[in-house]
Amino acid sequence: MSNKIKIKRGLDIPMSGAPSTAVTEDRTTEIYGIYPDDFPGPIWKAAVKVDDKVKAGDALLSDKATGKISLVAPVSGTIKEINRGERRHINYISIQKEAGTENIQEITLPKTAEEIIELLQRSGLWAMMRQRPFDIVPDSKETPRDIFVTAFDSSPLAGEILTKEDEPWLEKGLEILKKLTPGKVYLSKRYGSNLESKVAEVYEIEGPHPAGNTGPQIAAIKPVNKGETVWTMDARTVVRIGKLCMNGEADYSTLVAVTGPEIDNPHLVKTIVGASIKGILYGLIKDFQGKRIISGNVLTGIKTDKDGFLHYPYRQITVISEGDDADEFMGWASMNPEKYSVKRNFPAFLRGLSKPFNFDARIKGGKRAMILSGEYDKVFPFDIYPEYLLKAIMANDIDRMEKLGIYEVAPEDFALPEFVDTSKQELQKTVREGLDNLRKELS
């Protein structure tokens, strides 16, 4: 029997381009790429050189501090490029897939917690987990108070994280995670879901986005206090852990929801992590001109281009118009009923939400000083004051940041406040910088 939690504050954005349940297979991608910046916390260094041959599961990058945590090749092939930016910072490593070379390296099944940790670090799955506070790849020296797993995604146009075939492996993965914490493993599922577990404590979450984010779930179940550490991850990562530790299968496949008003046939595409954007979108978009391609959802995703690769968490691509050719009377202040607004100043609320809106990439307004209007609170389901926390972060006032609850939050928790913000502030970027600065001060 699962527990029930109702999250009242939030917002489901009525966006067109929701995916159907149809599934096609990506058969065109030949080049795959991994972005180290998708995995905050460690300083990554290359473990390969251009033209090296690698097998799926071989390390592409390792953490500079210990050399134990790896980001691995999702396919077998040849290293095509190590793309570097300023100060030789690695932007991404790409791999040219080679047919007939999918020989996954041999894996010894782990028996102890130490062996499990070593295998997860070596397989690349460790980097797919997150630690709170700081929202970073977990430090293996820290023992988590609890582990939180979310089995659904409430973000705009998101597909399902799990399929029916994944559920037995989910339970196996939860058994593995149980060995890594002295506390509990919590599993959060969508309201009305039949998903159950004998290992984890199950919570049924009802409410609008961000109900599927682990932040509000942790705050509602058992908040993080100063000095405590918890780990978080999605259920897809747990399924991969179950397959790896129980039968030695390193599963780097993923089901991507290809969504958005600019997609001809929004549906699910089966592919491999780090797949080429162009390969996934093949046949689903006629013209890339004037289109904003987002790896992820519109709130937290990363802007990319057709020559880029799928970013972590590898679950969604959204395509919207840039809006460069928009020609509206009065611009952002247009009273067009097809223009969405969270406020009742515009006539959109009169037409209802039965017909979704076609969003574009315009911010519709100019950046200005933050206004303490309480607009964040309406979509922010935490028992903290978001405006005051953000101001403390901007001032780098560590004592005040701690008192205002920075240990509970991650950048994604401020995605909706950023969406409704009339000041057009980059709130997620501010929170990321605040967490990084706090971690440096405390290390």
CSV table of C-alpha atoms in Angstrom, one decimal:
chain,number,residue,atom,x,y,z
A,1,MET,CA,0.0,0.0,0.0
A,2,SER,CA,1.5,3.3,-1.1
A,3,ASN,CA,1.4,6.6,0.8
A,4,LYS,CA,-0.2,9.6,-0.9
A,5,ILE,CA,1.1,13.2,-1.2
A,6,LYS,CA,-0.7,16.0,-2.9
A,7,ILE,CA,1.4,18.9,-4.3
A,8,LYS,CA,-0.8,22.0,-4.8
A,9,ARG,CA,1.6,24.6,-6.0
A,10,GLY,CA,3.0,24.2,-9.5
A,11,LEU,CA,1.9,24.6,-13.1
A,12,ASP,CA,1.2,22.3,-16.0
A,13,ILE,CA,2.1,24.2,-19.2
A,14,PRO,CA,-0.5,23.5,-21.9
A,15,MET,CA,1.9,23.0,-24.8
A,16,SER,CA,1.2,21.4,-28.1
A,17,GLY,CA,3.2,18.6,-29.5
A,18,ALA,CA,2.7,15.9,-26.9
A,19,PRO,CA,4.1,12.5,-28.0
A,20,SER,CA,1.9,9.5,-28.8
A,21,THR,CA,2.8,6.0,-27.4
A,22,ALA,CA,4.0,4.8,-30.8
A,23,VAL,CA,7.7,3.7,-30.8
A,24,THR,CA,10.1,3.8,-33.7
A,25,GLU,CA,13.8,2.8,-33.7
A,26,ASP,CA,16.7,5.1,-34.5
A,27,ARG,CA,18.5,3.4,-37.4
A,28,THR,CA,20.4,6.3,-38.8
A,29,THR,CA,22.7,7.5,-36.0
A,30,GLU,CA,26.4,6.6,-36.6
A,31,ILE,CA,28.0,9.1,-34.3
A,32,TYR,CA,27.4,9.4,-30.6
A,33,GLY,CA,28.7,12.0,-28.1
A,34,ILE,CA,29.1,12.5,-24.4
A,35,TYR,CA,29.1,16.0,-22.7
A,36,PRO,CA,31.1,16.0,-19.4
A,37,ASP,CA,29.3,19.2,-18.4
A,38,ASP,CA,26.1,17.2,-18.0
A,39,PHE,CA,27.6,15.6,-14.9
A,40,PRO,CA,28.5,18.3,-12.4
A,41,GLY,CA,30.8,17.8,-9.5
A,42,PRO,CA,34.0,16.0,-10.7
A,43,ILE,CA,36.6,17.6,-12.8
A,44,TRP,CA,36.8,15.3,-15.9
A,45,LYS,CA,39.9,14.3,-17.9
A,46,ALA,CA,40.0,12.4,-21.1
A,47,ALA,CA,40.9,8.7,-20.9
A,48,VAL,CA,41.1,8.2,-24.7
A,49,LYS,CA,42.7,9.9,-27.7
A,50,VAL,CA,41.4,10.5,-31.2
A,51,ASP,CA,41.3,7.3,-33.4
A,52,ASP,CA,41.4,5.0,-30.3
A,53,LYS,CA,39.2,1.9,-30.6
A,54,VAL,CA,36.7,1.5,-27.7
A,55,LYS,CA,34.1,-1.0,-26.7
A,56,ALA,CA,30.7,-0.1,-25.2
A,57,GLY,CA,31.3,0.5,-21.5
A,58,ASP,CA,35.0,1.6,-21.9
A,59,ALA,CA,35.9,4.8,-20.1
A,60,LEU,CA,36.0,8.0,-22.2
A,61,LEU,CA,36.6,10.3,-19.3
A,62,SER,CA,37.5,9.8,-15.6
A,63,ASP,CA,37.3,12.1,-12.6
A,64,LYS,CA,40.6,13.9,-11.9
A,65,ALA,CA,40.5,13.5,-8.1
A,66,THR,CA,40.3,9.7,-7.8
A,67,GLY,CA,40.2,8.3,-11.3
A,68,LYS,CA,37.5,5.8,-10.2
A,69,ILE,CA,34.4,7.5,-11.7
A,70,SER,CA,34.0,7.1,-15.4
A,71,LEU,CA,31.9,8.4,-18.3
A,72,VAL,CA,31.8,5.6,-20.7
A,73,ALA,CA,31.3,4.9,-24.4
A,74,PRO,CA,27.6,4.0,-25.1
A,75,VAL,CA,28.6,2.1,-28.3
A,76,SER,CA,31.7,0.4,-29.7
A,77,GLY,CA,33.7,2.2,-32.3
A,78,THR,CA,36.4,4.7,-32.9
A,79,ILE,CA,37.0,8.0,-31.1
A,80,LYS,CA,36.1,10.6,-33.8
A,81,GLU,CA,36.7,13.9,-31.9
A,82,ILE,CA,37.6,15.4,-28.6
A,83,ASN,CA,36.1,18.8,-28.8
A,84,ARG,CA,37.8,21.4,-26.5
A,85,GLY,CA,36.9,25.0,-25.6
A,86,GLU,CA,38.7,27.6,-23.6
A,87,ARG,CA,41.6,26.5,-21.5
A,88,ARG,CA,41.3,23.1,-23.2
A,89,HIS,CA,38.0,22.4,-21.4
A,90,ILE,CA,36.5,19.3,-22.9
A,91,ASN,CA,33.1,20.1,-24.5
A,92,TYR,CA,32.3,16.6,-25.8
A,93,ILE,CA,33.8,13.4,-27.0
A,94,SER,CA,32.3,11.8,-30.1
A,95,ILE,CA,32.4,8.2,-31.2
A,96,GLN,CA,32.0,6.7,-34.8
A,97,LYS,CA,30.0,3.6,-34.3
A,98,GLU,CA,31.3,0.5,-36.0
A,99,ALA,CA,29.0,-2.3,-37.0
A,100,GLY,CA,29.6,-5.8,-35.5
A,101,THR,CA,31.7,-4.5,-32.6
A,102,GLU,CA,29.1,-4.4,-29.8
A,103,ASN,CA,31.2,-6.6,-27.5
A,104,ILE,CA,30.4,-5.3,-24.0
A,105,GLN,CA,33.4,-5.7,-21.6
A,106,GLU,CA,33.1,-8.6,-19.2
A,107,ILE,CA,31.5,-7.8,-15.8
A,108,THR,CA,31.9,-9.6,-12.5
A,109,LEU,CA,28.7,-9.5,-10.6
A,110,PRO,CA,29.1,-7.6,-7.3
A,111,LYS,CA,28.3,-9.1,-3.9
A,112,THR,CA,29.3,-6.4,-1.4
A,113,ALA,CA,28.5,-2.7,-1.1
A,114,GLU,CA,32.1,-1.8,-2.0
A,115,GLU,CA,31.9,-4.0,-5.1
A,116,ILE,CA,28.6,-2.4,-6.2
A,117,ILE,CA,30.0,1.1,-5.8
A,118,GLU,CA,33.1,0.2,-7.8
A,119,LEU,CA,31.1,-1.4,-10.6
A,120,LEU,CA,28.6,1.6,-10.8
A,121,GLN,CA,31.5,4.0,-11.0
A,122,ARG,CA,33.3,2.0,-13.7
A,123,SER,CA,30.2,1.5,-15.8
A,124,GLY,CA,29.1,5.1,-16.0
A,125,LEU,CA,25.9,4.6,-14.0
A,126,TRP,CA,27.3,6.3,-10.9
A,127,ALA,CA,27.5,9.6,-12.9
A,128,MET,CA,23.7,9.3,-13.7
A,129,MET,CA,22.9,9.6,-9.9
A,130,ARG,CA,22.8,12.9,-8.1
A,131,GLN,CA,23.6,14.0,-4.5
A,132,ARG,CA,21.8,16.5,-2.5
A,133,PRO,CA,22.9,19.0,-1.3
A,134,PHE,CA,24.7,20.6,-4.3
A,135,ASP,CA,22.9,18.5,-7.1
A,136,ILE,CA,26.2,16.8,-8.2
A,137,VAL,CA,27.5,13.4,-9.0
A,138,PRO,CA,27.6,11.6,-5.6
A,139,ASP,CA,30.8,11.5,-3.5
A,140,SER,CA,31.5,7.8,-2.7
A,141,LYS,CA,33.0,8.8,0.6
A,142,GLU,CA,29.6,10.1,1.7
A,143,THR,CA,27.0,7.5,2.9
A,144,PRO,CA,23.5,8.7,1.9
A,145,ARG,CA,20.9,9.1,4.7
A,146,ASP,CA,18.3,7.9,2.2
A,147,ILE,CA,17.9,7.3,-1.6
A,148,PHE,CA,15.0,8.9,-3.6
A,149,VAL,CA,13.8,7.5,-6.9
A,150,THR,CA,11.2,9.1,-9.1
A,151,ALA,CA,9.3,6.9,-11.6
A,152,PHE,CA,7.6,9.6,-13.5
A,153,ASP,CA,8.3,12.9,-15.3
A,154,SER,CA,5.8,15.7,-15.0
A,155,SER,CA,7.7,18.2,-17.1
A,156,PRO,CA,6.1,19.6,-20.3
A,157,LEU,CA,5.4,17.0,-23.0
A,158,ALA,CA,7.5,14.4,-21.2
A,159,GLY,CA,7.1,10.7,-22.0
A,160,GLU,CA,7.0,7.8,-19.6
A,161,ILE,CA,10.2,6.8,-17.8
A,162,LEU,CA,9.3,3.1,-17.5
A,163,THR,CA,7.7,0.5,-19.6
A,164,LYS,CA,5.9,-2.6,-18.2
A,165,GLU,CA,9.0,-4.8,-19.1
A,166,ASP,CA,11.2,-2.6,-16.9
A,167,GLU,CA,9.3,-3.2,-13.7
A,168,PRO,CA,11.1,-6.5,-12.7
A,169,TRP,CA,14.5,-4.8,-13.3
A,170,LEU,CA,13.4,-1.8,-11.3
A,171,GLU,CA,12.8,-4.0,-8.3
A,172,LYS,CA,16.2,-5.6,-8.7
A,173,GLY,CA,17.8,-2.2,-8.9
A,174,LEU,CA,16.0,-1.1,-5.7
A,175,GLU,CA,17.4,-4.2,-3.9
A,176,ILE,CA,20.9,-3.1,-5.0
A,177,LEU,CA,20.4,0.5,-3.8
A,178,LYS,CA,19.1,-0.8,-0.5
A,179,LYS,CA,22.6,-2.1,0.2
A,180,LEU,CA,24.1,1.3,-0.2
A,181,THR,CA,22.2,3.2,2.5
A,182,PRO,CA,21.5,2.6,6.2
A,183,GLY,CA,18.2,4.5,5.7
A,184,LYS,CA,15.3,3.9,3.3
A,185,VAL,CA,14.9,3.8,-0.4
A,186,TYR,CA,11.8,5.9,-1.5
A,187,LEU,CA,10.1,5.3,-4.8
A,188,SER,CA,7.7,8.1,-6.0
A,189,LYS,CA,5.1,7.2,-8.7
A,190,ARG,CA,2.4,9.1,-10.6
A,191,TYR,CA,-1.0,9.4,-9.0
A,192,GLY,CA,-3.1,6.4,-10.2
A,193,SER,CA,-0.1,4.3,-11.1
A,194,ASN,CA,-0.2,0.6,-10.2
A,195,LEU,CA,3.6,0.4,-9.7
A,196,GLU,CA,4.5,-1.2,-6.4
A,197,SER,CA,7.6,-2.4,-4.6
A,198,LYS,CA,8.5,-4.8,-1.8
A,199,VAL,CA,11.9,-3.1,-1.2
A,200,ALA,CA,11.2,0.6,-1.4
A,201,GLU,CA,8.7,2.8,0.5
A,202,VAL,CA,6.3,3.9,-2.2
A,203,TYR,CA,4.7,7.3,-2.4
A,204,GLU,CA,1.9,8.2,-4.8
A,205,ILE,CA,2.3,11.9,-5.9
A,206,GLU,CA,-0.6,14.0,-7.1
A,207,GLY,CA,-0.4,17.5,-8.5
A,208,PRO,CA,1.0,19.7,-11.3
A,209,HIS,CA,4.6,20.0,-12.4
A,210,PRO,CA,7.1,19.9,-10.6
A,211,ALA,CA,5.4,17.0,-8.9
A,212,GLY,CA,7.8,14.6,-10.8
A,213,ASN,CA,10.9,16.3,-9.7
A,214,THR,CA,12.8,14.8,-6.8
A,215,GLY,CA,13.1,18.1,-5.0
A,216,PRO,CA,9.5,18.6,-4.0
A,217,GLN,CA,9.2,14.8,-3.3
A,218,ILE,CA,12.1,15.0,-0.8
A,219,ALA,CA,10.7,18.1,0.8
A,220,ALA,CA,7.3,16.4,1.3
A,221,ILE,CA,8.7,13.1,2.5
A,222,LYS,CA,11.8,13.8,4.5
A,223,PRO,CA,13.7,17.1,3.9
A,224,VAL,CA,17.5,17.4,3.7
A,225,ASN,CA,19.1,19.2,6.7
A,226,LYS,CA,22.6,20.6,7.0
A,227,GLY,CA,25.1,17.9,7.3
A,228,GLU,CA,22.9,15.2,5.7
A,229,THR,CA,23.3,13.7,2.3
A,230,VAL,CA,20.8,11.9,0.1
A,231,TRP,CA,21.0,10.5,-3.4
A,232,THR,CA,18.5,10.9,-6.1
A,233,MET,CA,17.9,9.3,-9.6
A,234,ASP,CA,15.2,8.4,-12.0
A,235,ALA,CA,13.7,5.0,-12.3
A,236,ARG,CA,15.4,4.4,-15.7
A,237,THR,CA,18.8,4.6,-14.0
A,238,VAL,CA,17.6,2.1,-11.4
A,239,VAL,CA,16.6,-0.3,-14.2
A,240,ARG,CA,20.1,0.0,-15.7
A,241,ILE,CA,21.6,-0.7,-12.2
A,242,GLY,CA,19.4,-3.8,-11.8
A,243,LYS,CA,20.4,-5.2,-15.2
A,244,LEU,CA,24.1,-4.5,-14.6
A,245,CYS,CA,24.4,-5.9,-11.1
A,246,MET,CA,22.1,-8.9,-11.5
A,247,ASN,CA,23.1,-10.3,-14.9
A,248,GLY,CA,26.1,-8.2,-16.1
A,249,GLU,CA,24.2,-6.4,-18.8
A,250,ALA,CA,25.4,-2.8,-19.4
A,251,ASP,CA,22.2,-1.3,-20.9
A,252,TYR,CA,22.8,2.1,-22.6
A,253,SER,CA,19.6,2.1,-24.5
A,254,THR,CA,16.9,4.8,-23.9
A,255,LEU,CA,13.5,5.8,-25.1
A,256,VAL,CA,13.4,9.4,-26.2
A,257,ALA,CA,10.1,11.4,-26.4
A,258,VAL,CA,10.4,13.6,-29.6
A,259,THR,CA,8.0,16.4,-28.9
A,260,GLY,CA,7.0,20.0,-29.6
A,261,PRO,CA,4.8,22.0,-32.0
A,262,GLU,CA,7.4,21.8,-34.8
A,263,ILE,CA,7.6,18.0,-34.9
A,264,ASP,CA,5.4,16.4,-37.6
A,265,ASN,CA,4.7,13.2,-35.7
A,266,PRO,CA,5.6,13.5,-32.0
A,267,HIS,CA,6.2,10.0,-30.6
A,268,LEU,CA,8.9,7.9,-28.9
A,269,VAL,CA,12.2,6.9,-30.5
A,270,LYS,CA,14.3,4.0,-29.2
A,271,THR,CA,18.0,4.8,-29.4
A,272,ILE,CA,21.2,4.8,-27.3
A,273,VAL,CA,22.4,7.5,-24.9
A,274,GLY,CA,24.4,10.2,-26.5
A,275,ALA,CA,22.8,9.7,-29.9
A,276,SER,CA,23.0,12.3,-32.7
A,277,ILE,CA,20.2,14.8,-32.7
A,278,LYS,CA,20.0,14.7,-36.5
A,279,GLY,CA,19.6,10.9,-36.4
A,280,ILE,CA,16.8,11.0,-33.8
A,281,LEU,CA,15.0,13.7,-35.7
A,282,TYR,CA,15.4,12.1,-39.1
A,283,GLY,CA,12.1,12.2,-40.9
A,284,LEU,CA,10.3,14.1,-38.1
A,285,ILE,CA,11.1,17.7,-39.1
A,286,LYS,CA,11.1,19.1,-42.6
A,287,ASP,CA,13.3,22.2,-42.1
A,288,PHE,CA,15.7,23.1,-39.3
A,289,GLN,CA,15.7,26.8,-40.3
A,290,GLY,CA,14.2,29.0,-37.6
A,291,LYS,CA,13.8,26.1,-35.1
A,292,ARG,CA,15.0,25.9,-31.5
A,293,ILE,CA,16.1,22.4,-30.8
A,294,ILE,CA,16.2,21.6,-27.1
A,295,SER,CA,17.7,18.4,-25.6
A,296,GLY,CA,15.3,17.9,-22.8
A,297,ASN,CA,12.1,19.8,-21.9
A,298,VAL,CA,11.5,23.5,-22.5
A,299,LEU,CA,12.1,24.4,-18.8
A,300,THR,CA,15.4,22.7,-18.0
A,301,GLY,CA,16.7,21.4,-21.4
A,302,ILE,CA,19.8,22.5,-23.2
A,303,LYS,CA,19.7,24.4,-26.5
A,304,THR,CA,21.6,22.5,-29.2
A,305,ASP,CA,21.7,22.2,-32.9
A,306,LYS,CA,21.1,19.3,-35.4
A,307,ASP,CA,24.8,18.4,-35.3
A,308,GLY,CA,24.8,18.0,-31.5
A,309,PHE,CA,24.0,15.0,-29.3
A,310,LEU,CA,21.4,13.9,-26.8
A,311,HIS,CA,22.2,15.4,-23.4
A,312,TYR,CA,21.6,13.7,-20.0
A,313,PRO,CA,19.1,12.5,-18.8
A,314,TYR,CA,18.5,11.3,-22.4
A,315,ARG,CA,14.7,11.2,-22.2
A,316,GLN,CA,13.4,14.0,-24.4
A,317,ILE,CA,13.9,16.3,-27.4
A,318,THR,CA,11.7,19.3,-27.9
A,319,VAL,CA,11.5,21.4,-31.0
A,320,ILE,CA,9.9,24.9,-31.0
A,321,SER,CA,10.0,27.9,-33.3
A,322,GLU,CA,12.6,30.6,-32.6
A,323,GLY,CA,9.9,33.2,-33.2
A,324,ASP,CA,12.2,35.3,-35.3
A,325,ASP,CA,9.6,35.8,-37.9
A,326,ALA,CA,6.8,36.7,-35.5
A,327,ASP,CA,5.0,39.9,-36.4
A,328,GLU,CA,2.4,40.8,-33.8
A,329,PHE,CA,0.7,44.1,-33.2
A,330,MET,CA,2.0,45.5,-29.9
A,331,GLY,CA,4.6,42.7,-29.7
A,332,TRP,CA,4.8,41.0,-26.3
A,333,ALA,CA,1.8,43.0,-25.1
A,334,SER,CA,-0.4,41.7,-27.9
A,335,MET,CA,-3.9,40.7,-26.7
A,336,ASN,CA,-4.0,37.8,-29.1
A,337,PRO,CA,-6.0,35.0,-27.4
A,338,GLU,CA,-3.5,32.4,-28.9
A,339,LYS,CA,-0.8,33.9,-26.6
A,340,TYR,CA,-0.4,32.0,-23.3
A,341,SER,CA,0.0,33.8,-20.0
A,342,VAL,CA,-0.2,32.6,-16.4
A,343,LYS,CA,-1.8,35.9,-15.5
A,344,ARG,CA,-5.4,37.0,-16.2
A,345,ASN,CA,-4.2,40.3,-17.8
A,346,PHE,CA,-4.4,38.6,-21.2
A,347,PRO,CA,-7.5,37.0,-22.8
A,348,ALA,CA,-6.0,33.6,-23.2
A,349,PHE,CA,-7.6,32.3,-20.0
A,350,LEU,CA,-11.0,32.9,-21.6
A,351,ARG,CA,-10.5,30.3,-24.3
A,352,GLY,CA,-9.5,27.6,-21.8
A,353,LEU,CA,-6.8,25.0,-22.0
A,354,SER,CA,-8.6,22.3,-24.0
A,355,LYS,CA,-6.5,23.5,-27.1
A,356,PRO,CA,-2.8,23.6,-26.3
A,357,PHE,CA,-0.7,26.6,-27.2
A,358,ASN,CA,2.1,26.7,-29.8
A,359,PHE,CA,5.0,28.2,-27.8
A,360,ASP,CA,8.1,29.7,-29.4
A,361,ALA,CA,11.5,30.7,-27.9
A,362,ARG,CA,10.9,34.4,-27.4
A,363,ILE,CA,11.1,35.7,-23.8
A,364,LYS,CA,8.5,38.4,-24.5
A,365,GLY,CA,9.9,41.1,-22.3
A,366,GLY,CA,13.1,42.6,-21.1
A,367,LYS,CA,15.4,41.7,-18.2
A,368,ARG,CA,15.0,44.0,-15.1
A,369,ALA,CA,15.6,43.9,-11.4
A,370,MET,CA,13.9,41.2,-9.4
A,371,ILE,CA,10.4,42.1,-8.1
A,372,LEU,CA,9.2,40.8,-4.8
A,373,SER,CA,5.7,40.1,-6.0
A,374,GLY,CA,5.2,36.6,-4.7
A,375,GLU,CA,4.8,35.2,-8.2
A,376,TYR,CA,7.4,32.5,-7.6
A,377,ASP,CA,5.5,31.2,-4.6
A,378,LYS,CA,2.5,30.2,-6.7
A,379,VAL,CA,4.5,27.6,-8.6
A,380,PHE,CA,7.2,26.8,-6.0
A,381,PRO,CA,6.2,23.9,-3.8
A,382,PHE,CA,8.8,24.3,-1.1
A,383,ASP,CA,8.4,25.8,2.4
A,384,ILE,CA,11.0,28.4,1.8
A,385,TYR,CA,11.1,32.0,0.4
A,386,PRO,CA,12.5,31.7,-3.1
A,387,GLU,CA,13.1,35.5,-3.7
A,388,TYR,CA,15.1,35.9,-0.5
A,389,LEU,CA,17.1,32.8,-1.2
A,390,LEU,CA,18.0,34.0,-4.7
A,391,LYS,CA,19.0,37.4,-3.4
A,392,ALA,CA,21.2,35.7,-0.8
A,393,ILE,CA,22.8,33.6,-3.5
A,394,MET,CA,23.5,36.8,-5.6
A,395,ALA,CA,25.1,38.4,-2.6
A,396,ASN,CA,27.1,35.2,-1.8
A,397,ASP,CA,25.8,35.4,1.8
A,398,ILE,CA,26.5,31.8,2.8
A,399,ASP,CA,24.9,32.1,6.3
A,400,ARG,CA,21.7,33.4,4.9
A,401,MET,CA,21.7,30.9,2.1
A,402,GLU,CA,21.9,28.1,4.6
A,403,LYS,CA,19.1,29.6,6.7
A,404,LEU,CA,16.9,30.0,3.7
A,405,GLY,CA,17.1,26.4,2.6
A,406,ILE,CA,19.7,26.1,-0.1
A,407,TYR,CA,20.5,22.5,0.9
A,408,GLU,CA,17.0,21.4,-0.2
A,409,VAL,CA,17.0,22.8,-3.8
A,410,ALA,CA,18.6,22.2,-7.2
A,411,PRO,CA,18.5,24.4,-10.3
A,412,GLU,CA,15.6,22.4,-11.8
A,413,ASP,CA,13.4,23.4,-8.9
A,414,PHE,CA,13.6,27.0,-10.1
A,415,ALA,CA,12.6,26.3,-13.7
A,416,LEU,CA,8.9,27.2,-13.2
A,417,PRO,CA,9.7,30.4,-11.2
A,418,GLU,CA,12.0,31.3,-14.1
A,419,PHE,CA,9.1,30.7,-16.6
A,420,VAL,CA,6.7,32.9,-14.8
A,421,ASP,CA,9.3,35.6,-13.8
A,422,THR,CA,8.3,39.0,-15.2
A,423,SER,CA,11.9,40.1,-14.5
A,424,LYS,CA,13.3,37.5,-17.0
A,425,GLN,CA,16.1,36.5,-14.6
A,426,GLU,CA,18.1,33.3,-15.2
A,427,LEU,CA,17.2,31.7,-12.0
A,428,GLN,CA,18.5,28.2,-12.7
A,429,LYS,CA,21.9,29.6,-13.6
A,430,THR,CA,21.9,31.7,-10.4
A,431,VAL,CA,21.1,28.6,-8.2
A,432,ARG,CA,23.8,26.5,-10.0
A,433,GLU,CA,26.4,29.2,-9.3
A,434,GLY,CA,25.3,29.5,-5.7
A,435,LEU,CA,25.5,25.7,-5.1
A,436,ASP,CA,29.0,25.6,-6.7
A,437,ASN,CA,30.2,28.5,-4.7
A,438,LEU,CA,28.8,27.0,-1.5
A,439,ARG,CA,30.5,23.7,-2.2
A,440,LYS,CA,33.9,25.4,-2.7
A,441,GLU,CA,33.5,27.3,0.5
A,442,LEU,CA,32.7,24.2,2.5
A,443,SER,CA,35.3,21.9,0.9
